[in-house]
Amino acid sequence: MPPIRDVMPAFELFQPASVGDALGVLDRHGADAWVMAGGMDTFDWLKDRIKRPKVVVDLGMVEELRGIKDAAGGLEIGAMTTLTTVAHNPLVKERFPLLAEAALIVASPQIRNQGTVGGNVSQDARCWYYRAGWPCYRAGGNICYADTPTAINREHAIFNADRCVAVNPSDTAPALIALDAEFVIKRGSAERVVPAREFFVGPGIDITRLTVLQPGDLLTAIRIPATWAGKAHYFEKVRDRQVWDFALVNIAASLNMSGTTISDARMVVNGVAAEPYRLDAVEAAIKGKPRDKATADLAADLAVQGAVPLQHNAYKIPLVKALVKRAIRGEAEWATS
Amino acid sequence: MGRAVGTSVRRMDGDDKVTGAAKYVDDLSFPDMLFGATIRSTISCGEIVNTHIGLPPEFVVADHRDIPGANHVALIDPDQPCLAEGPIRHYAEPVLLVAHADRRALFGVEARIRFDYRERTPNYDPERSDTCFKQIAIDKGDLARGFGDADTVIEGEYRTGHQEQLYIEPNGVIAVPGDGQITVYGSLQCPYYVHKALVVVTGLAPARVRVVQAETGGGFGGKEEYPSMLACHAAILAIKSGRPVKMIYDRVEDLLATTKRHPSVVRHRTGVTRDGRMTAMDIDVVMDGGGYATLSAVVLSRGVIHAAGPYRCDHLRIRGRAMMTNTPPNGAFRGFGAPQTQFAIEAHIDRMAGALGLDPLRLREINALRPGDTTATGQTLGKDASALPVLREAVKRSGYKQKRRAWQGTNRGIGLSLFFHGSGFTGAGEVKLASKASLELTATGARILVASTEIGQGTRTMLAQIVADAMALPYSSIEVHAADTDAVPDSGPTVASRTCMIVGKLLERCARDLRRKLGKLTPAEYFTRHGAVVVTAQYEPPPGQVWDDQRYAGDAYGSYAWGCNVVELEVDPVTFEITPTHVTAVAEIGRAIHPVMAEGQIQGGTAQGIGYALLEEVVMRDGRMANAQLTNYIIPTPMDAPLIDVAMIERPYAHGPFGAKGVGEMPIDGPAPAVVNALRHCGFDVRAIPATPERLMAGKLKVEELAVESFS
């Protein structure tokens, strides 16, 4: 127990004013560098002294990373655009209300004013053993403290746990996957574009990270194609407290309707696995079906196949089922349940 | 007369707090000041056999051998060391103190100190503990006869968890040494408790020890006893180094190391007739005291006295035990044992009503205490006993009967709770305290001299209102002296809903006395002729108040405040999220000296009670709080608090200032059982709090089966 936590430890601070400068600093310092966007995740790590980077690269001065612009009927959102801006932007609200709703429900107004969309998708796991500095798998050790017989794990994973049972806590990540977004990552002079789903990684691939970002990488923008603009959508977040709280489970869905049947769908839940959990089987099964109770029941059962609860999180299974039903039936499920 | 009392005058401390001018302890600084930190045990049970310290000499390090006086924190029992000498009873027990002139030098200091332990198997279950801090037995009538008169007997077990006080300002003190004396400034509720503890630990004469309260950002009981420990730590470092030492906890340390509300297990066995009359109550109360006795004995005492709720029953037996476990000590928290036991009886009443096929409201009306009835301890209630008036007002205001019918079988629920809370110390406590309050004439009015602290609840304002009216002077002419043990008499601790009723009454007596002295003169005229004059009043019990501490019988409190809550909520039928939508809080408090602040107490206590019922869970893992952060230990925000409709009823208490009783604690007794009873109305059997959605999900699956025995 550190006796004092409220003062920043020493580190070398860079505040580049351009993407080029930022990439240069990241390239020079490699694994020693910590990329900081709004700081909402970073400050906890640094003040608790659990992570001790030598170099912090603060992107706050890089204006070119902020802003939302039209891109062929879709949108390109700078990684440093604040969640408040995303939530209230007229283009986002008009084309992708799913993302606007997800951004508007993150944490609290103060955190949304400071926190960015790039930071929200890149934030680290909230597992409290990990955050408290226990030497777990995710921290480079060889045990998962959240998966022991006496562990406290009501917030943890029900899907795809592989040694580590931490979950991805982001609210915007499932929305972006459900909109087929792409993430633009720069490194030195190179640029690569990664589908949103592939941006996130589970412990089977890399147990120490939640995303593909490696030292030297910079997430610069998120592109959302026009595909799902104006389509039906559903977002819901279940949490203990109605503000300033992470999701126990959230769900993001895009539904393309032809008449009364679903012609295509994306459905993603978060808070249940180390990466946002896309419900492929559900998406396939509901194609060509109406948004009715039978479809909802079918989807709910499919959604939780393969779920393995821990001691204290079995409630997440009926919760996921309930949210999938609601996503399919929309407001109707509220009225009839 | 009557110009200030009953009106919501401007708060005396308001401007300074709003503008940031008010000085809290971390705003204070002294020349050559060091910063102190506490090195704590990392095991829950065992002994320290070796200590390895790898610190350079510029660090001041102190252990128990540096204590000039006796090594215990003076409270009720001398069992708790100020610094561990070897044996360890709980995680985060203070062992060493470290100080340095540069606060940053203390980062990571604990990593340079290592303890070798001999560990023993800890016990975290109060019901398996072999150490009992306190047992209390209350007996009234003939229990066997009471059960004989019953048609059925209904049993139930009810559990409550820890709760953190969560004052916004963490614990903090500064100790300033000098010439054989010591002064401590701190965020605290009870200056004379800290004074007493410092005298023991420093070995100094009482006159050489001075305690001054800094502005304090909330307490809720959490700064009743813990500041004594922290003040002693700072004093030990200050005496050793000869320099002022500041110690401020951050939130994590404050959550891990300081006291919380006692978890409880309460078992009821109640005999009741078919028409709903309670003939026998058999109640067993177990409280988890944590590692040391601290205030567990008196928390248990208030808990058992309130365990039968505001109901009449001629034959009852109450047994209470406060047990030791290897967890950080539990202590004072608003309500002080009564929220736990009244949660149990109020949840039990609704279960009994269900078993009898009666409306819970009807069952309460039948059994509620009326004027002239006797409580569990045999106290005969006066005319101000207000169980029925608050119940009826709450039912009327909330539309309870209509909603109860209309919402039957839906996902909306409405539930109520009826409760009471004794004002002031229990039994002979006030007589033993023998509190004193003084009033000093000034050239412009009068200055209040008391050790009762302003911790956000409005002490200064409320006391000045009482004095102003009793002296027939304007409110603005009354000042309040800082709570400084060198300048003010011991008016007792700021706890137990006693400051208004007890200390306010002492000041009312002082004021009337001073007014008589003035005769026809104004304060200015009298002051010019005679100079300053100070009058003092000492507590005297109301005539006829009798308490037998051996039999735990008699007049437990001078008076009781009465409350009724009606909670309306919605349960999401698939996620089991609970949304409280409205609370009706009716309180009978004698007289609202300052209506806005009194309502604020009820609003705040109700919100805190909603948190207790639904959100606040201290997760203990291996004897330590695993969720010691505000991201994981969550309290209600304004988004989680429902609309709270407060109604105050005033039935003056003859021995309170202008009729006032205590109001601070009572509001937290009612919300949790009302929430659980509203959930029962929605079809959920909840007997433990917090009632989280996943527990609700489990409760929905099992249809309740009542333990009903037929005696006929």
Coordinates of C-alpha atoms in Angstrom, one line a residue, chain A:
Chain A
M1 CA 0.0 0.0 0.0
P2 CA 1.8 3.2 -1.1
P3 CA 1.2 5.8 1.6
I4 CA 0.9 8.6 -1.0
R5 CA -0.6 8.5 -4.4
D6 CA -1.8 11.9 -5.3
V7 CA 1.4 13.3 -6.9
M8 CA 2.7 12.5 -10.3
P9 CA 6.0 10.5 -10.4
A10 CA 8.8 11.9 -12.5
F11 CA 8.9 11.1 -16.2
E12 CA 10.1 12.8 -19.4
L13 CA 7.2 14.7 -21.0
F14 CA 6.8 15.4 -24.7
Q15 CA 4.0 17.5 -26.1
P16 CA 4.4 17.3 -29.8
A17 CA 2.3 19.7 -32.0
S18 CA 2.0 17.5 -35.1
V19 CA 1.5 13.9 -35.9
G20 CA 4.9 13.8 -37.6
D21 CA 6.6 15.0 -34.4
A22 CA 4.6 12.6 -32.3
L23 CA 5.7 9.7 -34.5
G24 CA 9.3 10.8 -34.3
V25 CA 9.2 10.8 -30.5
L26 CA 7.5 7.4 -30.4
D27 CA 10.0 6.0 -32.8
R28 CA 13.0 7.3 -30.8
H29 CA 11.7 6.0 -27.4
G30 CA 10.1 2.8 -28.5
A31 CA 8.8 0.7 -25.6
D32 CA 9.8 3.4 -23.0
A33 CA 7.1 5.7 -24.4
W34 CA 3.6 5.9 -23.2
V35 CA 1.0 7.5 -25.4
M36 CA -1.4 9.8 -23.6
A37 CA -4.6 11.0 -25.1
G38 CA -7.1 12.6 -22.6
G39 CA -5.3 11.1 -19.7
M40 CA -8.3 9.5 -18.1
D41 CA -6.9 6.0 -18.1
T42 CA -3.2 7.2 -17.9
F43 CA -3.4 9.3 -14.7
D44 CA -4.7 6.3 -12.6
W45 CA -1.8 4.1 -13.8
L46 CA 0.8 6.8 -13.2
K47 CA -0.5 8.1 -9.8
D48 CA -0.9 4.6 -8.5
R49 CA 2.6 3.9 -9.7
I50 CA 1.6 0.6 -11.2
K51 CA 2.9 1.5 -14.6
R52 CA 6.1 3.6 -14.6
P53 CA 6.9 4.8 -18.1
K54 CA 10.1 6.8 -18.6
V55 CA 8.6 8.9 -21.3
V56 CA 5.0 10.3 -21.7
V57 CA 3.9 11.6 -25.1
D58 CA 0.9 13.9 -24.5
L59 CA -1.1 14.3 -27.7
G60 CA -3.1 17.2 -26.3
M61 CA -1.4 19.8 -28.6
V62 CA -1.8 17.8 -31.8
E63 CA -4.7 19.7 -33.3
E64 CA -4.8 17.7 -36.6
L65 CA -5.9 14.7 -34.5
R66 CA -9.1 16.4 -33.5
G67 CA -12.3 16.8 -35.6
I68 CA -15.0 15.0 -37.5
K69 CA -15.3 15.2 -41.3
D70 CA -17.4 13.8 -44.0
A71 CA -15.9 10.9 -45.9
A72 CA -18.0 9.8 -48.8
G73 CA -21.2 9.6 -46.8
G74 CA -19.4 8.1 -43.9
L75 CA -17.2 9.9 -41.3
E76 CA -13.6 10.2 -40.4
I77 CA -13.1 11.0 -36.7
G78 CA -9.8 12.2 -35.4
A79 CA -8.5 10.0 -32.5
M80 CA -8.2 13.0 -30.2
T81 CA -11.8 14.1 -30.7
T82 CA -13.4 14.3 -27.3
L83 CA -16.3 12.0 -26.4
T84 CA -18.4 15.1 -25.8
T85 CA -17.8 16.3 -29.3
V86 CA -18.6 12.9 -30.8
A87 CA -21.8 12.6 -28.7
H88 CA -23.1 16.0 -29.8
N89 CA -21.8 16.3 -33.4
P90 CA -24.7 16.8 -35.8
L91 CA -23.2 14.5 -38.5
V92 CA -22.6 11.7 -36.0
K93 CA -26.1 12.1 -34.6
E94 CA -27.6 12.1 -38.0
R95 CA -25.7 9.2 -39.6
F96 CA -24.6 7.1 -36.7
P97 CA -26.7 7.7 -33.6
L98 CA -25.5 4.4 -32.3
L99 CA -22.0 5.9 -31.8
A100 CA -23.5 9.2 -30.4
E101 CA -25.5 7.2 -27.8
A102 CA -22.5 5.1 -26.9
A103 CA -20.2 8.2 -26.5
L104 CA -22.8 10.0 -24.4
I105 CA -23.1 7.3 -21.9
V106 CA -19.4 7.0 -21.1
A107 CA -18.4 7.9 -17.5
S108 CA -19.5 11.4 -16.6
P109 CA -19.7 14.8 -18.4
Q110 CA -16.3 15.9 -17.0
I111 CA -14.6 12.7 -18.2
R112 CA -16.3 13.0 -21.6
N113 CA -15.0 16.6 -21.9
Q114 CA -11.5 15.4 -21.4
G115 CA -11.6 11.8 -22.7
T116 CA -11.2 11.1 -26.4
V117 CA -12.7 8.5 -28.7
G118 CA -9.2 7.2 -29.5
G119 CA -8.5 6.8 -25.8
N120 CA -11.8 5.2 -25.1
V121 CA -11.2 2.4 -27.5
S122 CA -7.5 2.0 -26.4
Q123 CA -8.1 2.0 -22.7
D124 CA -6.7 -0.8 -20.6
A125 CA -8.7 -3.4 -18.6
R126 CA -10.3 -2.5 -15.3
C127 CA -9.7 -5.8 -13.5
W128 CA -8.9 -4.5 -10.0
Y129 CA -6.2 -7.1 -9.3
Y130 CA -4.4 -5.9 -12.4
R131 CA -5.0 -2.2 -11.7
A132 CA -3.8 -2.7 -8.1
G133 CA -0.5 -4.0 -9.4
W134 CA -0.8 -7.7 -8.6
P135 CA 1.7 -9.6 -10.7
C136 CA -0.9 -11.3 -12.9
Y137 CA -0.6 -12.7 -16.4
R138 CA -1.6 -9.4 -17.9
A139 CA 1.1 -7.7 -15.9
G140 CA 3.7 -10.2 -17.0
G141 CA 3.3 -12.7 -14.1
N142 CA 2.0 -16.3 -14.1
I143 CA -1.3 -16.3 -12.2
C144 CA -4.8 -14.8 -12.6
Y145 CA -5.9 -13.6 -9.2
A146 CA -9.5 -13.0 -10.5
D147 CA -9.9 -16.6 -11.3
T148 CA -9.1 -18.2 -7.9
P149 CA -11.7 -19.8 -5.6
T150 CA -11.9 -16.8 -3.4
A151 CA -11.6 -14.2 -6.1
I152 CA -14.0 -11.3 -6.6
N153 CA -15.0 -11.5 -10.2
R154 CA -18.4 -10.2 -10.8
E155 CA -17.1 -7.7 -13.5
H156 CA -15.1 -10.4 -15.3
A157 CA -15.3 -12.4 -18.5
I158 CA -17.8 -15.1 -19.5
F159 CA -16.4 -15.7 -22.9
N160 CA -13.0 -16.6 -24.4
A161 CA -11.0 -16.3 -21.2
D162 CA -7.5 -17.6 -21.7
R163 CA -5.7 -17.5 -18.4
C164 CA -6.7 -13.9 -18.0
V165 CA -10.4 -13.1 -17.2
A166 CA -10.3 -9.3 -17.6
V167 CA -12.8 -7.7 -20.0
N168 CA -12.7 -4.8 -22.4
P169 CA -14.5 -1.9 -20.7
S170 CA -15.1 0.5 -23.6
D171 CA -18.6 1.7 -24.5
T172 CA -17.6 3.1 -28.0
A173 CA -15.7 0.0 -29.1
P174 CA -18.8 -2.3 -29.6
A175 CA -20.6 0.6 -31.4
L176 CA -17.7 1.1 -33.8
I177 CA -17.5 -2.6 -34.6
A178 CA -21.2 -2.7 -35.2
L179 CA -20.7 0.2 -37.7
D180 CA -17.9 -1.6 -39.6
A181 CA -15.4 1.1 -38.6
E182 CA -11.8 1.1 -39.5
F183 CA -8.9 2.3 -37.4
V184 CA -6.0 4.2 -39.0
I185 CA -2.7 3.5 -37.3
K186 CA 0.5 5.3 -38.2
R187 CA 4.1 4.2 -37.5
G188 CA 7.1 6.1 -38.7
S189 CA 6.2 6.9 -42.3
A190 CA 3.9 3.9 -42.7
E191 CA 0.2 3.7 -42.3
R192 CA -2.1 0.8 -41.9
V193 CA -5.9 0.5 -41.7
V194 CA -7.3 -2.1 -39.4
P195 CA -11.0 -3.2 -39.3
A196 CA -12.4 -2.3 -35.9
R197 CA -12.8 -5.9 -34.9
E198 CA -9.2 -6.7 -35.6
F199 CA -8.0 -3.7 -33.6
F200 CA -8.9 -5.6 -30.4
V201 CA -7.0 -8.7 -29.2
G202 CA -7.8 -11.3 -26.6
P203 CA -5.4 -13.0 -24.2
G204 CA -4.9 -15.9 -26.6
I205 CA -3.0 -13.5 -29.0
D206 CA -1.5 -11.1 -26.5
I207 CA -2.2 -11.3 -22.9
T208 CA -0.6 -8.0 -22.0
R209 CA -2.6 -5.8 -24.4
L210 CA -6.2 -5.2 -25.3
T211 CA -5.4 -3.8 -28.7
V212 CA -3.0 -4.4 -31.6
L213 CA -1.1 -1.1 -30.8
Q214 CA 2.6 -1.8 -30.4
P215 CA 5.4 0.6 -29.2
G216 CA 5.8 3.2 -31.9
D217 CA 2.2 2.9 -33.2
L218 CA -0.2 5.9 -33.1
L219 CA -3.9 5.6 -33.6
T220 CA -4.7 8.7 -35.6
A221 CA -8.3 8.3 -36.9
I222 CA -11.4 6.2 -37.0
R223 CA -13.2 5.9 -40.3
I224 CA -16.8 4.8 -40.4
P225 CA -18.1 3.8 -43.9
A226 CA -21.5 4.9 -45.1
T227 CA -22.8 1.3 -45.0
W228 CA -24.8 1.7 -41.8
A229 CA -25.7 5.3 -42.0
G230 CA -29.4 5.9 -41.1
K231 CA -30.0 2.2 -40.4
A232 CA -31.8 0.9 -37.4
H233 CA -29.7 0.6 -34.3
Y234 CA -29.8 -0.3 -30.6
F235 CA -27.5 0.6 -27.7
E236 CA -27.8 -0.2 -24.1
K237 CA -25.4 -0.1 -21.1
V238 CA -26.1 -1.9 -17.8
R239 CA -24.1 -0.5 -14.9
D240 CA -24.3 -0.3 -11.1
R241 CA -24.7 3.4 -11.0
Q242 CA -26.4 5.7 -13.5
V243 CA -23.4 7.9 -14.2
W244 CA -19.6 7.6 -13.9
D245 CA -19.5 3.8 -14.1
F246 CA -18.2 1.2 -16.4
A247 CA -20.6 -1.2 -18.1
L248 CA -21.3 -4.6 -16.5
V249 CA -22.5 -5.4 -20.0
N250 CA -23.3 -3.2 -22.9
I251 CA -24.7 -4.0 -26.4
A252 CA -24.4 -2.3 -29.7
A253 CA -26.4 -3.4 -32.7
S254 CA -26.9 -2.2 -36.3
L255 CA -29.9 -3.6 -38.2
N256 CA -30.6 -3.2 -41.9
M257 CA -34.3 -3.8 -42.5
S258 CA -35.9 -4.7 -45.8
G259 CA -39.6 -4.3 -45.1
T260 CA -40.2 -6.1 -41.8
T261 CA -37.3 -8.5 -42.1
I262 CA -33.7 -8.1 -41.1
S263 CA -31.5 -8.2 -44.2
D264 CA -28.2 -7.7 -42.4
A265 CA -27.1 -7.1 -38.8
R266 CA -24.1 -6.4 -36.6
M267 CA -24.4 -7.2 -32.9
V268 CA -21.6 -6.7 -30.4
V269 CA -21.5 -7.0 -26.6
N270 CA -18.8 -5.7 -24.4
G271 CA -17.8 -6.3 -20.8
V272 CA -18.0 -10.0 -21.3
A273 CA -14.6 -10.8 -22.8
A274 CA -11.1 -9.3 -23.3
E275 CA -12.2 -8.0 -26.7
P276 CA -15.6 -6.7 -27.7
Y277 CA -17.6 -9.9 -28.3
R278 CA -19.2 -10.0 -31.8
L279 CA -22.2 -12.3 -32.0
D280 CA -21.5 -13.8 -35.4
A281 CA -23.9 -16.7 -34.9
V282 CA -26.7 -14.3 -34.0
E283 CA -26.0 -12.1 -36.9
A284 CA -26.2 -15.0 -39.3
A285 CA -29.3 -16.6 -37.7
I286 CA -31.4 -13.5 -37.7
K287 CA -30.9 -12.6 -41.4
G288 CA -34.2 -12.8 -43.2
K289 CA -36.2 -12.9 -40.0
P290 CA -38.6 -10.3 -38.5
R291 CA -37.9 -8.4 -35.3
D292 CA -40.3 -10.5 -33.3
K293 CA -40.2 -12.6 -30.1
A294 CA -39.3 -15.9 -31.9
T295 CA -36.3 -14.3 -33.5
A296 CA -35.3 -12.7 -30.2
D297 CA -35.6 -16.0 -28.3
L298 CA -33.5 -17.8 -30.9
A299 CA -30.9 -15.1 -30.9
A300 CA -30.7 -15.0 -27.1
D301 CA -30.0 -18.7 -26.9
L302 CA -27.3 -18.5 -29.6
A303 CA -25.7 -15.5 -28.0
V304 CA -24.6 -17.2 -24.8
Q305 CA -23.5 -20.5 -26.3
G306 CA -20.1 -21.2 -25.0
A307 CA -20.4 -18.9 -22.1
V308 CA -18.4 -20.0 -19.0
P309 CA -19.2 -18.1 -15.9
L310 CA -16.9 -17.5 -13.0
Q311 CA -18.0 -17.7 -9.4
H312 CA -19.6 -14.3 -9.2
N313 CA -20.6 -13.4 -12.7
A314 CA -23.2 -16.0 -13.8
Y315 CA -25.7 -13.1 -13.9
K316 CA -24.0 -11.9 -17.0
I317 CA -25.5 -14.8 -19.0
P318 CA -29.1 -14.0 -18.5
L319 CA -28.2 -10.3 -18.8
V320 CA -26.6 -10.9 -22.3
K321 CA -29.7 -12.8 -23.3
A322 CA -31.9 -10.1 -22.2
L323 CA -30.0 -7.4 -24.0
V324 CA -29.9 -9.4 -27.2
K325 CA -33.7 -9.8 -27.0
R326 CA -34.1 -6.1 -26.5
A327 CA -31.7 -5.2 -29.3
I328 CA -33.8 -7.3 -31.7
R329 CA -37.2 -6.2 -30.6
G330 CA -36.2 -2.6 -29.8
E331 CA -38.8 -0.9 -27.7
A332 CA -41.2 -3.8 -28.0
E333 CA -39.2 -5.9 -25.6
W334 CA -39.6 -3.2 -22.9
A335 CA -43.3 -3.2 -23.3
T336 CA -43.9 -6.9 -23.3
S337 CA -41.4 -8.3 -20.9

